[in-house]
Tab-separated table of C-alpha atoms and ligand atoms in Angstrom:
chain	number	residue	atom	x	y	z
A	1	MET	CA	-0.451	-21.391	6.988
A	2	SER	CA	-1.245	-25.056	6.508
A	3	SER	CA	0.768	-27.075	4.028
A	4	SER	CA	-2.203	-27.451	1.691
A	5	GLU	CA	-2.634	-23.704	1.648
A	6	GLU	CA	1.053	-23.378	1.016
A	7	ASP	CA	0.613	-25.646	-2.013
A	8	ASP	CA	-1.744	-23.096	-3.480
A	9	PHE	CA	1.194	-20.784	-3.897
A	10	ASP	CA	3.532	-23.254	-5.522
A	11	ASP	CA	3.454	-21.404	-8.812
A	12	LEU	CA	4.534	-18.280	-7.085
A	13	LYS	CA	7.528	-19.531	-5.176
A	14	ARG	CA	9.861	-19.540	-8.116
A	15	TYR	CA	9.728	-15.788	-8.385
A	16	PHE	CA	11.121	-15.263	-4.933
A	17	SER	CA	14.262	-16.148	-3.087
A	18	LYS	CA	13.856	-18.325	-0.060
A	19	THR	CA	14.422	-15.386	2.195
A	20	GLU	CA	11.895	-13.261	0.406
A	21	TRP	CA	9.405	-16.065	0.479
A	22	ILE	CA	9.505	-16.635	4.186
A	23	HIS	CA	8.911	-12.976	4.786
A	24	LEU	CA	5.828	-12.832	2.676
A	25	VAL	CA	2.656	-13.045	4.656
A	26	LYS	CA	-0.374	-14.784	3.317
A	27	ALA	CA	-2.107	-11.644	2.162
A	28	GLU	CA	0.897	-10.705	0.069
A	29	LYS	CA	1.043	-14.128	-1.483
A	30	VAL	CA	-2.617	-13.927	-2.301
A	31	ARG	CA	-2.049	-10.586	-3.919
A	32	TYR	CA	0.948	-11.715	-5.942
A	33	ARG	CA	-1.023	-14.727	-7.044
A	34	SER	CA	-3.875	-12.539	-8.267
A	35	VAL	CA	-1.478	-10.254	-10.057
A	36	ARG	CA	0.102	-13.177	-11.811
A	37	ARG	CA	-3.247	-14.690	-12.728
A	38	ASN	CA	-4.511	-11.408	-14.101
A	39	HIS	CA	-1.359	-10.990	-16.121
A	40	LEU	CA	-1.616	-14.476	-17.599
A	41	ALA	CA	-5.297	-14.056	-18.281
A	42	MET	CA	-4.658	-10.891	-20.207
A	43	LEU	CA	-1.945	-12.486	-22.269
A	44	ALA	CA	-4.223	-15.407	-22.964
A	45	ILE	CA	-6.791	-13.154	-24.554
A	46	GLY	CA	-4.194	-11.305	-26.568
A	47	LEU	CA	-3.958	-8.161	-24.485
A	48	ASN	CA	-0.704	-6.439	-23.978
A	49	SER	CA	0.142	-6.864	-20.324
A	50	PRO	CA	3.542	-5.809	-19.004
A	51	VAL	CA	5.289	-8.462	-16.997
A	52	PRO	CA	4.719	-7.724	-13.324
A	53	ALA	CA	7.899	-6.546	-11.679
A	54	PHE	CA	8.144	-9.475	-9.323
A	55	MET	CA	7.940	-11.930	-12.227
A	56	ARG	CA	10.731	-10.359	-14.173
A	57	LYS	CA	13.830	-12.394	-14.626
A	58	GLY	CA	16.874	-10.910	-13.031
A	59	ARG	CA	14.930	-8.415	-11.032
A	60	PRO	CA	16.934	-7.056	-8.159
A	61	GLN	CA	16.416	-9.005	-5.008
A	62	MET	CA	14.123	-7.388	-2.621
A	63	ASP	CA	16.860	-6.009	-0.504
A	64	ASN	CA	14.917	-6.302	2.582
A	65	THR	CA	14.837	-9.519	4.409
A	66	ALA	CA	12.554	-8.061	6.933
A	67	PRO	CA	8.880	-8.089	6.087
A	68	LEU	CA	8.380	-6.533	2.715
A	69	PHE	CA	5.921	-4.066	3.986
A	70	GLU	CA	7.409	-3.227	7.292
A	71	PRO	CA	5.281	-0.675	9.026
A	72	SER	CA	6.814	2.638	9.727
A	73	ASP	CA	6.101	5.074	12.443
A	74	SER	CA	6.289	7.869	10.017
A	75	GLU	CA	3.275	9.859	9.006
A	76	GLU	CA	4.812	9.847	5.598
A	77	GLU	CA	4.124	6.207	5.152
A	78	ASP	CA	2.997	6.037	1.635
A	79	GLU	CA	1.946	2.552	1.191
A	80	TRP	CA	-0.260	0.281	3.124
A	81	THR	CA	-0.835	-3.362	2.837
A	82	PRO	CA	-2.732	-5.838	4.867
A	83	HIS	CA	0.540	-7.053	6.184
A	84	LEU	CA	0.851	-3.966	8.272
A	85	GLU	CA	-2.180	-4.923	10.145
A	86	ARG	CA	-0.178	-7.505	11.918
A	87	TYR	CA	1.923	-4.965	13.616
A	88	THR	CA	-0.545	-2.495	14.848
A	89	PRO	CA	-3.328	-4.278	16.477
A	90	ALA	CA	-3.342	-1.871	19.298
A	91	PRO	CA	-4.930	1.525	19.347
A	92	ARG	CA	-6.108	2.000	15.898
A	93	SER	CA	-7.548	5.338	16.412
A	94	LEU	CA	-7.800	7.442	13.388
A	95	ARG	CA	-5.721	10.015	15.087
A	96	SER	CA	-2.717	8.056	15.635
A	97	PRO	CA	-0.671	7.815	12.636
A	98	THR	CA	1.324	5.056	11.326
A	99	ARG	CA	-0.825	3.315	9.038
A	100	ARG	CA	-3.009	4.413	6.387
A	101	PRO	CA	-6.510	3.332	6.761
A	102	ALA	CA	-8.967	2.478	4.182
A	103	ALA	CA	-11.815	4.884	4.044
A	104	SER	CA	-11.631	6.784	7.201
A	105	ARG	CA	-13.772	9.137	9.026
A	106	VAL	CA	-12.351	12.495	9.699
A	107	GLY	CA	-11.366	13.584	13.070
A	108	THR	CA	-8.134	12.209	14.113
A	109	THR	CA	-4.559	12.159	13.224
A	110	ARG	CA	-4.827	8.943	11.538
A	111	ARG	CA	-6.143	8.809	8.164
A	112	PRO	CA	-9.460	7.162	8.156
A	113	ALA	CA	-10.067	4.312	5.929
A	114	ALA	CA	-12.838	5.177	3.758
A	115	SER	CA	-12.421	7.009	6.911
A	116	ARG	CA	-14.349	9.605	8.573
A	117	VAL	CA	-12.520	12.807	8.791
A	118	GLY	CA	-10.244	13.202	11.599
A	119	THR	CA	-7.583	10.726	11.174
A	120	THR	CA	-4.385	10.136	9.460
A	121	ARG	CA	-5.205	6.660	8.599
A	122	ARG	CA	-6.230	5.690	5.254
A	123	PRO	CA	-9.857	5.044	5.237
A	124	ALA	CA	-11.133	1.692	4.647
A	125	ALA	CA	-13.929	2.632	2.580
A	126	SER	CA	-11.485	4.934	1.444
A	127	ARG	CA	-8.313	3.865	2.643
A	128	VAL	CA	-6.459	4.703	-0.283
A	129	GLY	CA	-3.182	3.486	-1.200
A	130	THR	CA	-1.224	0.414	-0.669
A	131	THR	CA	1.908	-1.076	-1.850
A	132	ARG	CA	0.024	-3.110	-4.227
A	133	ARG	CA	1.120	-2.790	-7.712
A	134	PRO	CA	-0.886	-5.223	-9.561
A	135	ALA	CA	0.925	-5.431	-12.703
A	136	ALA	CA	-2.063	-6.549	-14.467
A	137	SER	CA	-3.700	-3.646	-15.979
A	138	ARG	CA	-7.399	-3.437	-16.192
A	139	VAL	CA	-8.742	-5.687	-18.785
A	140	GLY	CA	-9.968	-3.548	-21.529
A	141	THR	CA	-7.234	-1.005	-21.570
A	142	THR	CA	-5.256	-1.067	-24.688
A	143	GLY	CA	-1.920	-0.879	-23.107
A	144	ARG	CA	0.974	0.432	-25.064
A	145	PRO	CA	0.525	1.234	-28.664
A	146	THR	CA	0.351	-1.780	-30.722
A	147	ALA	CA	0.647	0.638	-33.514
A	148	PRO	CA	-1.069	-0.751	-36.529
A	149	HIS	CA	1.134	1.206	-38.895
A	150	LEU	CA	4.293	-0.405	-37.677
A	151	ASP	CA	4.393	-3.448	-39.799
A	152	ASN	CA	7.909	-4.334	-38.850
A	153	ALA	CA	7.380	-3.614	-35.283
A	154	ALA	CA	7.376	-5.486	-32.110
A	155	THR	CA	9.521	-5.110	-29.168
A	156	SER	CA	8.847	-7.188	-26.180
A	157	THR	CA	5.953	-6.355	-24.008
A	158	GLU	CA	8.282	-5.494	-21.256
A	159	GLN	CA	10.319	-3.125	-23.343
A	160	GLU	CA	7.208	-1.457	-24.475
A	161	GLY	CA	6.156	-1.023	-20.955
A	162	GLU	CA	9.277	0.850	-20.114
A	163	ALA	CA	9.882	2.972	-23.139
A	164	ASP	CA	8.544	6.358	-23.868
A	165	THR	CA	5.566	6.135	-26.151
A	166	GLN	CA	6.949	8.798	-28.415
A	167	ALA	CA	10.032	6.753	-29.004
A	168	VAL	CA	8.227	3.640	-29.988
A	169	PRO	CA	7.559	4.247	-33.675
A	170	GLN	CA	11.150	5.148	-34.440
A	171	ARG	CA	12.568	2.302	-32.484
A	172	GLU	CA	10.213	-0.124	-34.012
A	173	ALA	CA	10.855	1.120	-37.515
A	174	GLN	CA	14.469	0.180	-37.046
A	175	GLN	CA	13.646	-3.372	-36.185
A	176	PRO	CA	13.654	-5.405	-39.338
A	177	HIS	CA	12.171	-8.550	-37.923
A	178	PRO	CA	9.280	-9.036	-35.670
A	179	LYS	CA	10.163	-10.299	-32.259
A	180	PRO	CA	7.722	-12.411	-30.378
A	181	THR	CA	5.664	-10.693	-27.800
A	182	ALA	CA	4.958	-12.088	-24.395
A	183	SER	CA	1.794	-13.615	-25.780
A	184	GLY	CA	3.844	-15.668	-28.190
A	185	LEU	CA	2.670	-13.712	-31.204
A	186	SER	CA	4.578	-11.156	-33.144
A	187	LYS	CA	2.918	-7.844	-33.219
A	188	ARG	CA	2.054	-8.408	-36.821
A	189	GLN	CA	0.452	-11.727	-35.996
A	190	TRP	CA	-1.428	-10.128	-33.228
A	191	LEU	CA	-2.677	-7.409	-35.484
A	192	GLU	CA	-3.621	-9.866	-38.150
A	193	ARG	CA	-5.708	-11.649	-35.648
A	194	ARG	CA	-7.488	-8.466	-35.009
A	195	GLY	CA	-8.121	-7.990	-38.664
A	196	GLN	CA	-6.160	-4.833	-38.845
A	197	THR	CA	-3.602	-5.796	-41.425
A	198	GLN	CA	-5.154	-3.477	-43.926
A	199	ASP	CA	-3.723	-0.683	-41.875
A	200	LEU	CA	-0.169	-1.889	-42.191
A	201	ASN	CA	0.705	0.391	-45.002
A	202	TYR	CA	3.196	2.661	-43.431
A	203	GLN	CA	6.773	2.535	-44.527
A	204	ARG	CA	9.588	4.914	-43.990
A	205	GLY	CA	9.556	7.669	-46.556
A	206	LYS	CA	5.873	7.393	-47.196
A	207	ASN	CA	3.646	10.351	-46.618
A	208	LEU	CA	2.862	10.451	-42.965
A	209	ARG	CA	-0.651	11.520	-43.761
A	210	ASP	CA	-1.257	8.085	-45.184
A	211	ARG	CA	-0.700	6.642	-41.837
A	212	THR	CA	-3.530	5.249	-39.887
A	213	ARG	CA	-4.253	7.405	-36.917
A	214	VAL	CA	-3.082	5.772	-33.786
A	215	SER	CA	-4.138	6.802	-30.405
A	216	TYR	CA	-1.512	6.151	-27.828
A	217	ILE	CA	-3.389	5.354	-24.742
A	218	GLU	CA	-1.235	5.139	-21.699
A	219	GLU	CA	-1.808	2.033	-19.791
A	220	GLU	CA	-3.488	2.814	-16.568
A	221	GLU	CA	-1.515	1.702	-13.611
A	222	PRO	CA	-3.946	0.417	-11.037
A	223	LYS	CA	-3.812	2.412	-7.867
A	224	ASP	CA	-4.523	1.215	-4.426
A	225	ASP	CA	-8.048	2.441	-4.567
A	226	HIS	CA	-8.796	0.758	-7.872
A	227	PHE	CA	-9.502	-2.516	-6.202
A	228	LEU	CA	-12.765	-3.943	-5.107
A	229	PHE	CA	-13.134	-6.763	-2.664
A	230	CYS	CA	-15.063	-9.974	-3.131
A	231	GLU	CA	-16.709	-10.939	0.128
A	232	ASP	CA	-17.006	-14.542	-1.001
A	233	CYS	CA	-13.440	-15.043	-2.168
A	234	CYS	CA	-12.023	-12.695	0.452
A	235	ASP	CA	-9.815	-11.341	-2.268
A	236	PHE	CA	-9.355	-8.166	-4.206
A	237	PHE	CA	-10.132	-7.759	-7.833
A	238	ILE	CA	-10.251	-5.169	-10.522
A	239	GLY	CA	-13.244	-4.956	-12.778
A	240	LYS	CA	-14.897	-8.197	-11.873
A	241	CYS	CA	-14.258	-11.131	-9.636
A	242	GLU	CA	-13.087	-14.152	-11.587
A	243	LEU	CA	-15.467	-16.397	-9.719
A	244	HIS	CA	-18.394	-14.202	-8.845
A	245	GLY	CA	-18.517	-11.807	-11.744
A	246	ALA	CA	-19.160	-8.106	-11.844
A	247	PRO	CA	-19.983	-6.326	-8.615
A	248	VAL	CA	-23.388	-4.785	-8.081
A	249	PHE	CA	-23.542	-1.013	-7.771
A	250	ILE	CA	-26.763	0.643	-6.666
A	251	PRO	CA	-26.898	4.149	-8.075
A	252	ASP	CA	-28.427	7.066	-6.221
A	253	THR	CA	-31.663	8.537	-7.432
A	254	PRO	CA	-30.571	11.613	-9.366
A	255	ALA	CA	-31.263	14.955	-7.653
A	256	PRO	CA	-29.952	18.437	-8.432
A	257	GLN	CA	-27.192	19.874	-6.279
A	258	GLY	CA	-28.524	22.589	-4.011
A	259	ALA	CA	-32.064	21.232	-3.936
A	260	PRO	CA	-33.617	21.479	-0.495
A	261	ASP	CA	-33.489	18.070	1.100
A	262	ARG	CA	-31.335	16.794	-1.715
A	263	ALA	CA	-29.806	14.074	0.458
A	264	ARG	CA	-33.175	12.402	0.941
A	265	LEU	CA	-34.056	12.759	-2.696
A	266	THR	CA	-31.034	10.723	-3.682
A	267	LEU	CA	-32.191	7.675	-1.743
A	268	PRO	CA	-32.165	4.603	-4.003
A	269	PRO	CA	-35.421	2.668	-4.332
A	270	GLY	CA	-35.952	0.184	-1.519
A	271	LEU	CA	-34.275	2.299	1.148
A	272	GLU	CA	-35.994	4.530	3.655
A	273	ILE	CA	-34.872	7.234	6.089
A	274	LYS	CA	-36.536	7.189	9.471
A	275	THR	CA	-35.705	7.278	13.168
A	276	SER	CA	-32.759	5.030	13.895
A	277	GLY	CA	-33.100	1.905	15.957
A	278	ILE	CA	-30.122	3.141	17.983
A	279	PRO	CA	-31.358	5.234	20.890
A	280	GLY	CA	-30.369	8.870	20.508
A	281	ALA	CA	-28.790	8.431	17.098
A	282	GLY	CA	-31.336	10.523	15.212
A	283	LEU	CA	-32.261	9.398	11.748
A	284	GLY	CA	-31.023	6.290	10.048
A	285	VAL	CA	-31.396	4.380	6.784
A	286	PHE	CA	-33.462	1.208	6.573
A	287	ASN	CA	-34.004	-1.423	3.951
A	288	GLN	CA	-37.648	-1.650	2.898
A	289	GLY	CA	-37.084	-3.649	-0.262
A	290	ASP	CA	-35.632	-7.031	-1.051
A	291	THR	CA	-32.797	-8.328	1.040
A	292	VAL	CA	-29.624	-6.515	0.107
A	293	ALA	CA	-27.075	-9.081	-0.975
A	294	VAL	CA	-23.536	-9.253	0.265
A	295	GLY	CA	-21.248	-7.509	-2.185
A	296	THR	CA	-23.760	-4.823	-3.124
A	297	HIS	CA	-22.136	-1.399	-3.396
A	298	TYR	CA	-23.595	2.003	-2.615
A	299	GLY	CA	-22.093	5.363	-3.272
A	300	PRO	CA	-20.025	7.314	-3.666
A	301	TYR	CA	-20.623	9.304	-0.530
A	302	GLU	CA	-21.400	12.863	-1.504
A	303	GLY	CA	-20.660	16.080	0.313
A	304	GLU	CA	-18.636	19.217	0.086
A	305	ASN	CA	-14.878	19.349	0.013
A	306	THR	CA	-13.621	20.910	3.128
A	307	GLU	CA	-10.558	21.492	5.269
A	308	LYS	CA	-9.423	19.072	7.886
A	309	ASP	CA	-10.350	21.298	10.819
A	310	GLN	CA	-13.883	21.712	9.602
A	311	ALA	CA	-14.162	18.087	8.735
A	312	MET	CA	-13.152	17.159	12.220
A	313	GLU	CA	-15.900	19.280	13.614
A	314	SER	CA	-18.518	17.575	11.520
A	315	GLY	CA	-20.252	14.316	12.213
A	316	TYR	CA	-20.638	13.711	8.495
A	317	SER	CA	-17.140	13.663	7.106
A	318	TRP	CA	-14.753	11.187	5.598
A	319	VAL	CA	-11.126	11.434	4.691
A	320	ILE	CA	-10.068	10.593	1.195
A	321	TYR	CA	-6.467	9.706	0.820
A	322	LYS	CA	-4.862	11.279	-2.228
A	323	ASN	CA	-1.157	10.794	-1.804
A	324	ARG	CA	1.488	10.781	0.845
A	325	LEU	CA	1.205	14.488	1.319
A	326	LEU	CA	-2.390	15.130	0.728
A	327	ASP	CA	-5.796	14.108	1.968
A	328	ASP	CA	-9.143	15.376	0.869
A	329	TYR	CA	-11.978	15.850	3.289
A	330	ILE	CA	-15.558	15.468	2.310
A	331	ASP	CA	-18.307	16.754	4.536
A	332	ALA	CA	-21.974	15.887	4.085
A	333	LYS	CA	-23.203	18.194	6.799
A	334	ARG	CA	-25.365	20.208	4.423
A	335	GLU	CA	-28.225	18.143	3.096
A	336	THR	CA	-28.431	20.322	0.023
A	337	TYR	CA	-25.000	19.179	-1.159
A	338	SER	CA	-24.870	15.614	0.012
A	339	ASN	CA	-26.537	12.299	-0.586
A	340	TRP	CA	-28.518	9.818	1.489
A	341	MET	CA	-25.384	8.103	2.762
A	342	ARG	CA	-24.992	10.887	5.307
A	343	TYR	CA	-27.846	9.269	7.225
A	344	VAL	CA	-26.177	5.923	7.692
A	345	ASN	CA	-25.335	5.465	11.347
A	346	CYS	CA	-22.384	3.802	12.986
A	347	ALA	CA	-22.509	0.135	13.985
A	348	ARG	CA	-21.877	-0.506	17.654
A	349	ASN	CA	-20.478	-3.959	17.196
A	350	GLU	CA	-19.543	-6.492	14.603
A	351	GLU	CA	-22.885	-8.188	14.857
A	352	GLU	CA	-24.862	-5.221	13.624
A	353	GLN	CA	-22.378	-3.940	11.077
A	354	ASN	CA	-23.643	-4.718	7.599
A	355	LEU	CA	-21.711	-2.176	5.544
A	356	VAL	CA	-18.026	-1.620	5.045
A	357	ALA	CA	-16.777	1.787	4.006
A	358	PHE	CA	-13.823	1.893	1.663
A	359	GLN	CA	-12.163	4.193	-0.792
A	360	TYR	CA	-12.656	3.442	-4.430
A	361	ARG	CA	-11.345	5.598	-7.212
A	362	GLY	CA	-11.220	8.683	-5.079
A	363	GLY	CA	-14.645	8.290	-3.512
A	364	ILE	CA	-16.105	6.528	-0.526
A	365	LEU	CA	-18.321	3.527	-1.160
A	366	TYR	CA	-20.248	1.348	1.251
A	367	ARG	CA	-20.174	-2.351	0.506
A	368	CYS	CA	-22.672	-4.746	1.997
A	369	CYS	CA	-20.780	-7.336	4.058
A	370	LYS	CA	-23.795	-9.049	5.598
A	371	PRO	CA	-27.242	-9.589	4.056
A	372	ILE	CA	-29.550	-6.718	4.987
A	373	ALA	CA	-33.055	-8.039	5.440
A	374	VAL	CA	-36.249	-6.067	5.099
A	375	GLY	CA	-36.607	-3.739	8.062
A	376	ASP	CA	-32.919	-3.822	8.967
A	377	GLU	CA	-31.043	-0.606	9.495
A	378	LEU	CA	-27.973	-0.005	7.360
A	379	LEU	CA	-24.968	0.370	9.659
A	380	VAL	CA	-21.382	1.065	8.783
A	381	TRP	CA	-18.304	1.319	10.975
A	382	TYR	CA	-16.958	4.847	11.226
A	383	GLY	CA	-13.586	4.012	12.684
A	384	GLU	CA	-12.812	3.838	16.317
A	385	GLU	CA	-11.517	7.270	17.075
A	386	TYR	CA	-14.070	9.053	15.038
A	387	ALA	CA	-16.828	7.069	16.676
A	388	ARG	CA	-15.372	7.997	20.026
A	389	ASP	CA	-15.181	11.635	19.073
A	390	LEU	CA	-18.847	11.553	18.209
A	391	GLY	CA	-19.644	10.064	21.559
A	392	ILE	CA	-20.839	6.851	20.028
A	393	VAL	CA	-20.931	3.981	22.457
A	394	PHE	CA	-19.688	0.787	20.878
A	395	ASP	CA	-18.548	-2.616	21.964
A	396	TYR	CA	-14.879	-2.074	22.169
A	397	ILE	CA	-13.742	-5.601	22.312
A	398	TRP	CA	-11.022	-6.140	19.831
A	399	ASP	CA	-8.337	-4.409	21.803
A	400	LYS	CA	-8.663	-6.768	24.713
A	401	LYS	CA	-6.798	-9.397	22.850
A	402	SER	CA	-4.799	-7.147	20.624
A	403	SER	CA	-1.561	-8.650	21.763
A	404	ALA	CA	-2.368	-11.916	20.038
A	405	ASN	CA	0.754	-13.077	18.332
A	406	VAL	CA	1.257	-12.724	14.654
A	407	MET	CA	0.859	-16.350	13.754
A	408	ASP	CA	-2.275	-16.525	15.715
A	409	GLN	CA	-3.554	-13.542	13.894
A	410	GLU	CA	-2.636	-14.867	10.525
A	411	GLU	CA	-4.514	-18.034	11.225
A	412	ARG	CA	-7.564	-16.071	12.124
A	413	ILE	CA	-7.362	-13.794	9.175
A	414	SER	CA	-7.411	-16.735	6.899
A	415	LYS	CA	-10.855	-17.720	8.082
A	416	PRO	CA	-13.381	-16.549	5.586
A	417	SER	CA	-15.642	-15.252	8.269
A	418	GLU	CA	-13.133	-12.577	9.045
A	419	ARG	CA	-12.837	-9.925	6.459
A	420	PHE	CA	-9.452	-8.791	5.482
A	421	THR	CA	-9.528	-5.766	3.340
A	422	PHE	CA	-7.395	-2.810	2.647
A	423	ASN	CA	-10.212	-0.821	3.906
A	424	ASP	CA	-10.219	-2.289	7.175
A	425	GLU	CA	-10.160	0.794	9.269
A	426	ILE	CA	-13.795	0.703	8.825
A	427	THR	CA	-14.130	-2.967	8.766
A	428	HIS	CA	-12.139	-3.817	11.751
A	429	PHE	CA	-15.087	-5.185	13.579
A	430	HIS	CA	-14.830	-7.873	11.052
A	431	HIS	CA	-11.528	-9.171	11.911
A	432	TRP	CA	-10.168	-7.253	14.791
A	433	SER	CA	-13.010	-7.779	17.110
A	434	LEU	CA	-11.990	-11.336	17.628
A	435	TYR	CA	-8.616	-10.654	19.103
B	1	LIG	C1	-23.247	10.530	9.630
B	1	LIG	S1	-24.403	11.035	10.836
B	1	LIG	C2	-25.621	9.789	10.758
B	1	LIG	C3	-26.996	10.358	10.555
B	1	LIG	C4	-27.580	10.977	11.767
B	1	LIG	N1	-28.152	9.954	12.624
B	1	LIG	C5	-28.636	11.982	11.415
B	1	LIG	O1	-29.752	11.905	11.924
B	1	LIG	O2	-28.349	12.878	10.627
B	1	LIG	C6	-23.489	10.749	12.273
B	1	LIG	C7	-24.187	11.150	13.519
B	1	LIG	O3	-25.213	10.221	13.818
B	1	LIG	C8	-25.200	9.896	15.181
B	1	LIG	N2	-24.859	8.489	15.320
B	1	LIG	C9	-24.416	7.679	14.347
B	1	LIG	N3	-24.223	6.436	14.805
B	1	LIG	C10	-24.530	6.456	16.110
B	1	LIG	C11	-24.512	5.475	17.127
B	1	LIG	N4	-24.153	4.209	16.912
B	1	LIG	N5	-24.890	5.848	18.364
B	1	LIG	C12	-25.269	7.111	18.609
B	1	LIG	N6	-25.294	8.090	17.681
B	1	LIG	C13	-24.936	7.772	16.449
B	1	LIG	C14	-24.178	10.767	15.840
B	1	LIG	O4	-24.837	11.910	16.292
B	1	LIG	C15	-23.282	11.135	14.699
B	1	LIG	O5	-22.683	12.387	14.885
């Protein structure tokens, strides 16, 4: 990383020991920086955001001086971060386990990224699950109860984040004086700002019925597949990208499940299904409308839930990572129970790939990573092993230089032209093809 890039992370350094810092790779720093920014942004607008673990004072040192996200050979690997990509540039077949791909196609041992069935890798388009724990909760969630009836309330944001919600009212009732929250306001002040002081009428001994109803909404902890990726910033975000705003989602045309030819009926306006431009590939999906902009999202991929064995037999399946023990398999073989995305063929090289498959909130989405002009065929990457299993001939070039050293790789990853996503099982043409 150049020294000017290193400067970008100056604010972050103080949260880490020297040893921890030198073991963080760029992608991790970028992630921590986003987490911190999100956290601060939420505080700035008065939302209750727990302090991210890594920012907490006195947190235990990360005991590991080796890379924080050291890859493991175990199938049980629960978490996946971009960092791991540095260690496994070699055979990334979906069937060979260590890492967890983004959405992956079924069919191998590796779980496919938004992956086609058949792998153990976490699918890119659906590679679920990483080590990321973006402290910052989604903007818009209420976070822990800022119970309006607790007029003498207010424990620190952090305490609130750790305590049982049930315990909060009692604990808070015992606190005679408001303590400042992480936003610098006491809870009372915060509530006053929100014009809710009229609700502060609850005192001990008063009829509980007089209390304002409070709904305790658990803060949603972002999961690995809650993130979207901004193709311009080359960074992950939740909700909307700070610079480029809300992502574009193109919904399917509604069609009843079980309808004959349902998959075709779901085609969004502007797309067309016709014979693929790839010889022998059958049908494909083409753009017949305006150019599809980078960052446009389609999906989720629809099909029937199935077992791994069946999924591996199908040319229309993806793996959806659920947790360390469980994957779901979705098969769009039957047109009556699937959507148009089943017709999207596999790119044969980086040049023609214009969609990236990844897992988002338990489904597989395709994100446009290259403008799709009128007449162009939509092409996604299925994942190497799955593509192989299907007999797809592709330009297998990335492995030739897969032994590129880590620094080299990191340099390359930092180039904006090379995508670096959690879902990169599917996207590896983007950044692996160059090695
Ligand atoms: C998800 S389906 C795509 C839609 C399929 N073309 C159809 O007509 O239903 C996957 C199947 O399409 C074909 N296919 C997809 N990409 C291909 C490619 N690059 N080259 C050859 N065949 C391909 C293979 O037969 C594969 O099993």
